[in-house]
Amino acid sequence: MSNGLKLEHIKTYFEQHQLPSFDSSSVLYGMINAKAWQYILFSGFATLCIKHLLIYFNAEKIILIGLSLSADLTDSITVIPMTKITDLSFKKGIIRGELTFTYEQNKYSIKVPNFIVTAKWQKGNLKNILERYIIRYS
């Protein structure tokens, strides 16, 4: 329960799923909001349509790993090569920022909190990722 935000569990997950070697400073938590029509149709229940993700960056790819509502790691893994990403940018906000990019004509808009109480690594990792990956690809 709620192991998706603990770095040691994430590292084990990477090993079990044969993902690239894990760098604990290259992972972020983010979420993709429900669509406007879902809020209109389902009202408050549209919050169940929010997708929670771990976002892992390295020089060759971005890996999106799904999280359950209880923040457990799922088997939903999307690997996106950096060479196929366009319009990669990050818009800073006071409480959270927004990571946006386009991949195969799909626009991804991921809300990224600046800090998380249960994941102390988020703030430092966000700074690291902005410096290493976002700024150079923007």
XYZ file of N, CA and C in Angstrom:
414
model
N 0.833 -1.182 0.000
C 0.000 0.000 0.000
C 0.874 1.240 0.000
N 0.644 2.135 -0.911
C 1.332 3.411 -0.998
C 2.849 3.275 -1.119
N 3.301 2.317 -1.930
C 4.747 2.134 -2.092
C 5.293 2.873 -3.298
N 4.449 3.486 -4.086
C 4.876 4.119 -5.320
C 5.690 5.388 -5.148
N 5.721 5.936 -3.939
C 6.484 7.154 -3.715
C 7.734 6.919 -2.872
N 8.059 5.670 -2.611
C 9.263 5.345 -1.850
C 10.357 4.921 -2.830
N 11.479 5.612 -2.771
C 12.544 5.395 -3.751
C 13.042 3.961 -3.788
N 13.129 3.286 -2.630
C 13.606 1.898 -2.640
C 12.628 0.971 -3.358
N 11.326 1.248 -3.257
C 10.330 0.447 -3.980
C 10.381 0.738 -5.480
N 10.617 1.978 -5.820
C 10.711 2.346 -7.242
C 11.929 1.666 -7.867
N 13.047 1.658 -7.157
C 14.258 1.004 -7.657
C 14.009 -0.487 -7.888
N 13.371 -1.150 -6.947
C 13.042 -2.569 -7.091
C 12.117 -2.786 -8.277
N 11.144 -1.904 -8.456
C 10.208 -1.978 -9.581
C 10.970 -1.898 -10.901
N 11.932 -0.979 -11.002
C 12.735 -0.829 -12.218
C 13.497 -2.120 -12.517
N 14.053 -2.735 -11.495
C 14.792 -3.983 -11.687
C 13.856 -5.105 -12.129
N 12.696 -5.219 -11.504
C 11.736 -6.282 -11.825
C 11.197 -6.148 -13.240
N 11.019 -4.935 -13.717
C 10.442 -4.703 -15.045
C 11.498 -4.433 -16.111
N 12.753 -4.671 -15.775
C 13.881 -4.534 -16.699
C 13.896 -3.172 -17.397
N 13.710 -2.137 -16.603
C 13.792 -0.771 -17.086
C 15.234 -0.299 -16.942
N 15.606 0.859 -17.498
C 16.994 1.345 -17.389
C 17.440 1.455 -15.931
N 18.746 1.507 -15.729
C 19.250 1.618 -14.359
C 18.642 2.860 -13.703
N 18.264 2.714 -12.454
C 17.495 3.724 -11.745
C 18.390 4.809 -11.168
N 18.075 6.060 -11.481
C 18.731 7.224 -10.901
C 17.680 7.923 -10.039
N 17.864 7.911 -8.733
C 16.844 8.429 -7.821
C 16.597 9.935 -7.973
N 17.476 10.654 -8.671
C 17.265 12.092 -8.855
C 16.547 12.416 -10.168
N 16.087 11.393 -10.879
C 15.448 11.609 -12.183
C 13.999 11.159 -12.232
N 13.358 11.086 -11.090
C 11.971 10.640 -11.044
C 11.101 11.737 -10.426
N 9.890 11.899 -10.961
C 8.926 12.873 -10.466
C 7.550 12.237 -10.352
N 6.735 12.796 -9.481
C 5.320 12.437 -9.433
C 4.564 13.484 -10.238
N 3.568 13.062 -10.986
C 2.723 13.985 -11.727
C 1.342 13.395 -11.936
N 0.445 14.191 -12.465
C -0.913 13.701 -12.737
C -1.474 14.365 -13.978
N -2.298 13.604 -14.671
C -3.012 14.116 -15.836
C -4.465 14.275 -15.415
N -4.954 15.508 -15.466
C -6.318 15.793 -15.030
C -7.357 15.124 -15.923
N -8.541 14.945 -15.364
C -9.674 14.450 -16.137
C -10.050 15.505 -17.176
N -10.687 15.079 -18.229
C -11.122 15.985 -19.295
C -12.303 16.830 -18.814
N -12.496 17.980 -19.433
C -13.584 18.884 -19.052
C -14.944 18.207 -19.177
N -15.123 17.418 -20.244
C -16.418 16.757 -20.431
C -16.683 15.737 -19.314
N -15.637 15.155 -18.747
C -15.810 14.212 -17.641
C -16.291 14.940 -16.390
N -15.754 16.145 -16.161
C -16.225 16.941 -15.021
C -17.677 17.358 -15.207
N -18.038 17.717 -16.439
C -19.414 18.130 -16.714
C -20.373 16.950 -16.545
N -19.983 15.807 -17.080
C -20.858 14.641 -17.056
C -20.915 13.957 -15.689
N -19.771 13.815 -15.052
C -19.696 13.032 -13.813
C -19.556 13.878 -12.557
N -19.407 15.175 -12.713
C -19.245 16.100 -11.596
C -18.049 15.689 -10.736
N -18.245 15.520 -9.447
C -17.155 15.196 -8.532
C -16.520 13.845 -8.781
N -17.263 12.923 -9.390
C -16.717 11.591 -9.656
C -15.653 11.609 -10.763
N -15.546 12.719 -11.471
C -14.522 12.838 -12.517
C -13.118 12.779 -11.923
N -13.000 13.072 -10.638
C -11.675 12.988 -10.008
C -11.137 11.557 -10.049
N -12.011 10.589 -10.209
C -11.568 9.196 -10.344
C -10.911 8.950 -11.697
N -11.086 9.871 -12.635
C -10.478 9.752 -13.964
C -9.085 10.370 -14.033
N -8.641 10.996 -12.946
C -7.295 11.583 -12.919
C -6.280 10.446 -12.957
N -5.267 10.587 -13.825
C -4.208 9.582 -13.937
C -3.003 10.044 -13.134
N -2.580 9.215 -12.184
C -1.421 9.510 -11.358
C -0.223 8.763 -11.938
N 0.911 9.463 -12.032
C 2.073 8.902 -12.719
C 3.372 9.148 -11.968
N 4.317 8.248 -12.194
C 5.714 8.528 -11.916
C 6.341 8.807 -13.262
N 7.123 9.854 -13.354
C 7.760 10.235 -14.607
C 9.261 10.082 -14.405
N 9.879 9.244 -15.228
C 11.315 9.008 -15.117
C 12.014 9.559 -16.354
N 13.020 10.359 -16.145
C 13.774 10.971 -17.231
C 15.164 10.357 -17.323
N 15.614 10.131 -18.551
C 17.039 9.939 -18.810
C 17.324 10.534 -20.185
N 18.560 10.496 -20.617
C 18.943 11.189 -21.858
C 18.242 10.634 -23.090
N 17.869 9.348 -23.067
C 17.267 8.723 -24.241
C 15.744 8.678 -24.224
N 15.130 8.708 -23.039
C 13.680 8.491 -22.995
C 13.040 9.059 -21.742
N 11.732 9.196 -21.827
C 10.893 9.489 -20.669
C 10.035 8.251 -20.457
N 9.954 7.793 -19.221
C 9.143 6.620 -18.893
C 8.014 7.075 -17.974
N 6.776 6.794 -18.364
C 5.607 7.098 -17.553
C 5.110 5.807 -16.931
N 5.031 5.779 -15.606
C 4.583 4.591 -14.875
C 3.313 4.961 -14.125
N 2.259 4.207 -14.343
C 0.989 4.481 -13.697
C 1.012 4.159 -12.219
N 0.276 4.960 -11.455
C 0.082 4.729 -10.033
C -1.402 4.517 -9.776
N -1.714 3.641 -8.847
C -3.106 3.436 -8.462
C -3.553 4.605 -7.582
N -4.828 4.650 -7.241
C -5.334 5.716 -6.379
C -4.683 5.704 -5.006
N -4.208 4.543 -4.574
C -3.523 4.456 -3.278
C -2.013 4.621 -3.430
N -1.558 5.104 -4.585
C -0.148 5.396 -4.885
C 0.723 4.152 -4.971
N 0.143 3.031 -5.351
C 0.927 1.828 -5.611
C 1.335 1.817 -7.077
N 2.508 1.270 -7.369
C 2.981 1.150 -8.745
C 2.137 0.123 -9.488
N 1.771 0.427 -10.734
C 0.989 -0.506 -11.549
C 1.865 -1.026 -12.682
N 1.302 -1.897 -13.501
C 2.034 -2.434 -14.650
C 1.871 -1.577 -15.898
N 1.283 -0.410 -15.764
C 1.105 0.512 -16.883
C 2.397 1.297 -17.090
N 3.135 0.939 -18.144
C 4.418 1.576 -18.441
C 4.386 2.084 -19.880
N 4.715 3.359 -20.054
C 4.816 3.956 -21.380
C 6.227 4.507 -21.545
N 6.929 4.043 -22.558
C 8.285 4.509 -22.839
C 8.235 5.420 -24.059
N 8.736 6.633 -23.889
C 8.696 7.630 -24.952
C 10.125 8.061 -25.271
N 10.617 7.775 -26.470
C 11.970 8.200 -26.839
C 12.082 9.724 -26.902
N 13.157 10.275 -26.366
C 13.370 11.732 -26.375
C 13.447 12.280 -27.796
N 13.940 11.474 -28.725
C 14.079 11.939 -30.106
C 12.728 12.160 -30.786
N 11.667 11.565 -30.258
C 10.342 11.698 -30.864
C 9.450 12.700 -30.133
N 10.007 13.351 -29.114
C 9.250 14.338 -28.340
C 9.465 15.714 -28.950
N 8.369 16.455 -29.091
C 8.466 17.840 -29.555
C 7.793 18.746 -28.525
N 8.159 20.000 -28.561
C 7.545 21.020 -27.701
C 7.630 20.694 -26.213
N 8.748 20.165 -25.762
C 8.943 19.850 -24.345
C 9.153 21.147 -23.576
N 8.285 21.388 -22.583
C 8.420 22.607 -21.793
C 7.866 22.393 -20.390
N 8.221 23.297 -19.510
C 7.725 23.265 -18.134
C 7.345 24.675 -17.735
N 6.128 24.841 -17.285
C 5.645 26.140 -16.827
C 5.569 26.093 -15.309
N 6.363 26.935 -14.647
C 6.412 26.953 -13.186
C 5.205 27.674 -12.615
N 4.738 27.150 -11.485
C 3.679 27.788 -10.730
C 4.083 27.864 -9.266
N 3.294 28.502 -8.453
C 3.620 28.646 -7.038
C 3.519 27.306 -6.316
N 2.462 26.563 -6.556
C 2.244 25.284 -5.870
C 2.599 24.105 -6.762
N 2.311 24.224 -8.046
C 2.640 23.147 -8.985
C 2.932 23.735 -10.354
N 3.664 22.959 -11.123
C 3.984 23.359 -12.478
C 3.282 22.447 -13.469
N 3.521 22.708 -14.736
C 2.907 21.888 -15.768
C 3.957 21.503 -16.808
N 4.162 20.201 -16.941
C 5.068 19.633 -17.928
C 4.244 19.316 -19.164
N 4.639 19.865 -20.298
C 3.908 19.586 -21.538
C 4.879 19.140 -22.617
N 4.413 18.207 -23.434
C 5.169 17.773 -24.598
C 4.236 17.070 -25.561
N 4.688 16.937 -26.793
C 3.912 16.262 -27.828
C 4.685 15.038 -28.278
N 3.972 13.929 -28.371
C 4.557 12.669 -28.828
C 3.545 11.982 -29.730
N 3.943 11.704 -30.962
C 3.078 11.067 -31.966
C 1.716 11.748 -32.055
N 1.730 13.052 -32.189
C 0.553 13.889 -32.353
C -0.390 13.873 -31.148
N 0.060 13.353 -30.017
C -0.704 13.422 -28.770
C -0.014 14.424 -27.854
N -0.778 15.362 -27.339
C -0.212 16.348 -26.423
C -0.413 15.859 -24.990
N 0.676 15.801 -24.254
C 0.647 15.418 -22.850
C 0.755 16.680 -22.013
N -0.129 16.822 -21.051
C -0.104 17.945 -20.118
C -0.164 17.351 -18.715
N 0.976 17.358 -18.038
C 1.097 16.681 -16.744
C 1.336 17.723 -15.658
N 0.472 17.732 -14.656
C 0.620 18.629 -13.508
C 1.640 18.017 -12.554
N 2.629 18.819 -12.165
C 3.703 18.344 -11.301
C 3.769 19.236 -10.060
N 3.441 18.697 -8.871
C 3.549 19.513 -7.652
C 5.003 19.890 -7.382
N 5.216 21.085 -6.838
C 6.571 21.521 -6.512
C 7.150 20.747 -5.332
N 6.306 20.277 -4.447
C 6.756 19.463 -3.320
C 5.622 18.542 -2.885
N 5.999 17.442 -2.254
C 5.026 16.481 -1.731
C 5.490 16.107 -0.327
N 4.605 16.164 0.627
C 4.972 15.878 2.014
C 5.518 14.462 2.170
N 4.896 13.483 1.505
C 5.326 12.082 1.647
C 6.451 11.689 0.703
N 6.863 12.591 -0.156
C 7.959 12.318 -1.094
C 8.901 13.515 -1.074
N 9.751 13.539 -0.082
C 10.662 14.675 0.116
C 11.582 14.898 -1.084
N 11.779 13.866 -1.906
C 12.660 13.941 -3.058
C 12.090 14.786 -4.204
N 10.802 15.057 -4.217
C 10.157 15.734 -5.347
C 10.782 17.103 -5.652
N 10.987 17.934 -4.643
C 11.486 19.292 -4.860
C 12.883 19.286 -5.483
N 13.790 18.497 -4.932
C 15.149 18.421 -5.475
C 15.185 17.794 -6.854
N 14.380 16.752 -7.044
C 14.342 16.094 -8.348
C 13.780 17.006 -9.427
N 12.789 17.803 -9.082
C 12.218 18.732 -10.047
C 13.285 19.720 -10.519
N 14.043 20.260 -9.597
C 15.128 21.188 -9.952
C 16.157 20.489 -10.837
N 16.546 19.280 -10.481
C 17.523 18.511 -11.248
C 17.026 18.241 -12.671
N 15.796 17.810 -12.795
C 15.237 17.464 -14.109
C 15.087 18.705 -14.988
N 14.670 19.812 -14.394
C 14.560 21.051 -15.172
C 15.909 21.454 -15.732
N 16.956 21.349 -14.923
C 18.295 21.737 -15.376
C 18.879 20.761 -16.397
N 18.686 19.470 -16.174
C 19.329 18.453 -17.029
C 18.571 18.133 -18.299
N 17.249 18.152 -18.268
C 16.476 17.659 -19.405
C 15.570 18.700 -20.052
N 14.827 19.430 -19.285
C 13.817 20.337 -19.850
C 14.461 21.522 -20.557
N 15.375 22.202 -19.894
C 15.969 23.401 -20.465
C 16.729 23.090 -21.752
N 17.429 21.980 -21.787
C 18.224 21.691 -22.987
C 17.380 21.209 -24.156
N 16.177 20.674 -23.897
C 15.302 20.232 -24.991
C 14.272 21.267 -25.388
N 14.137 22.325 -24.611
C 13.118 23.346 -24.921
C 13.495 24.150 -26.140
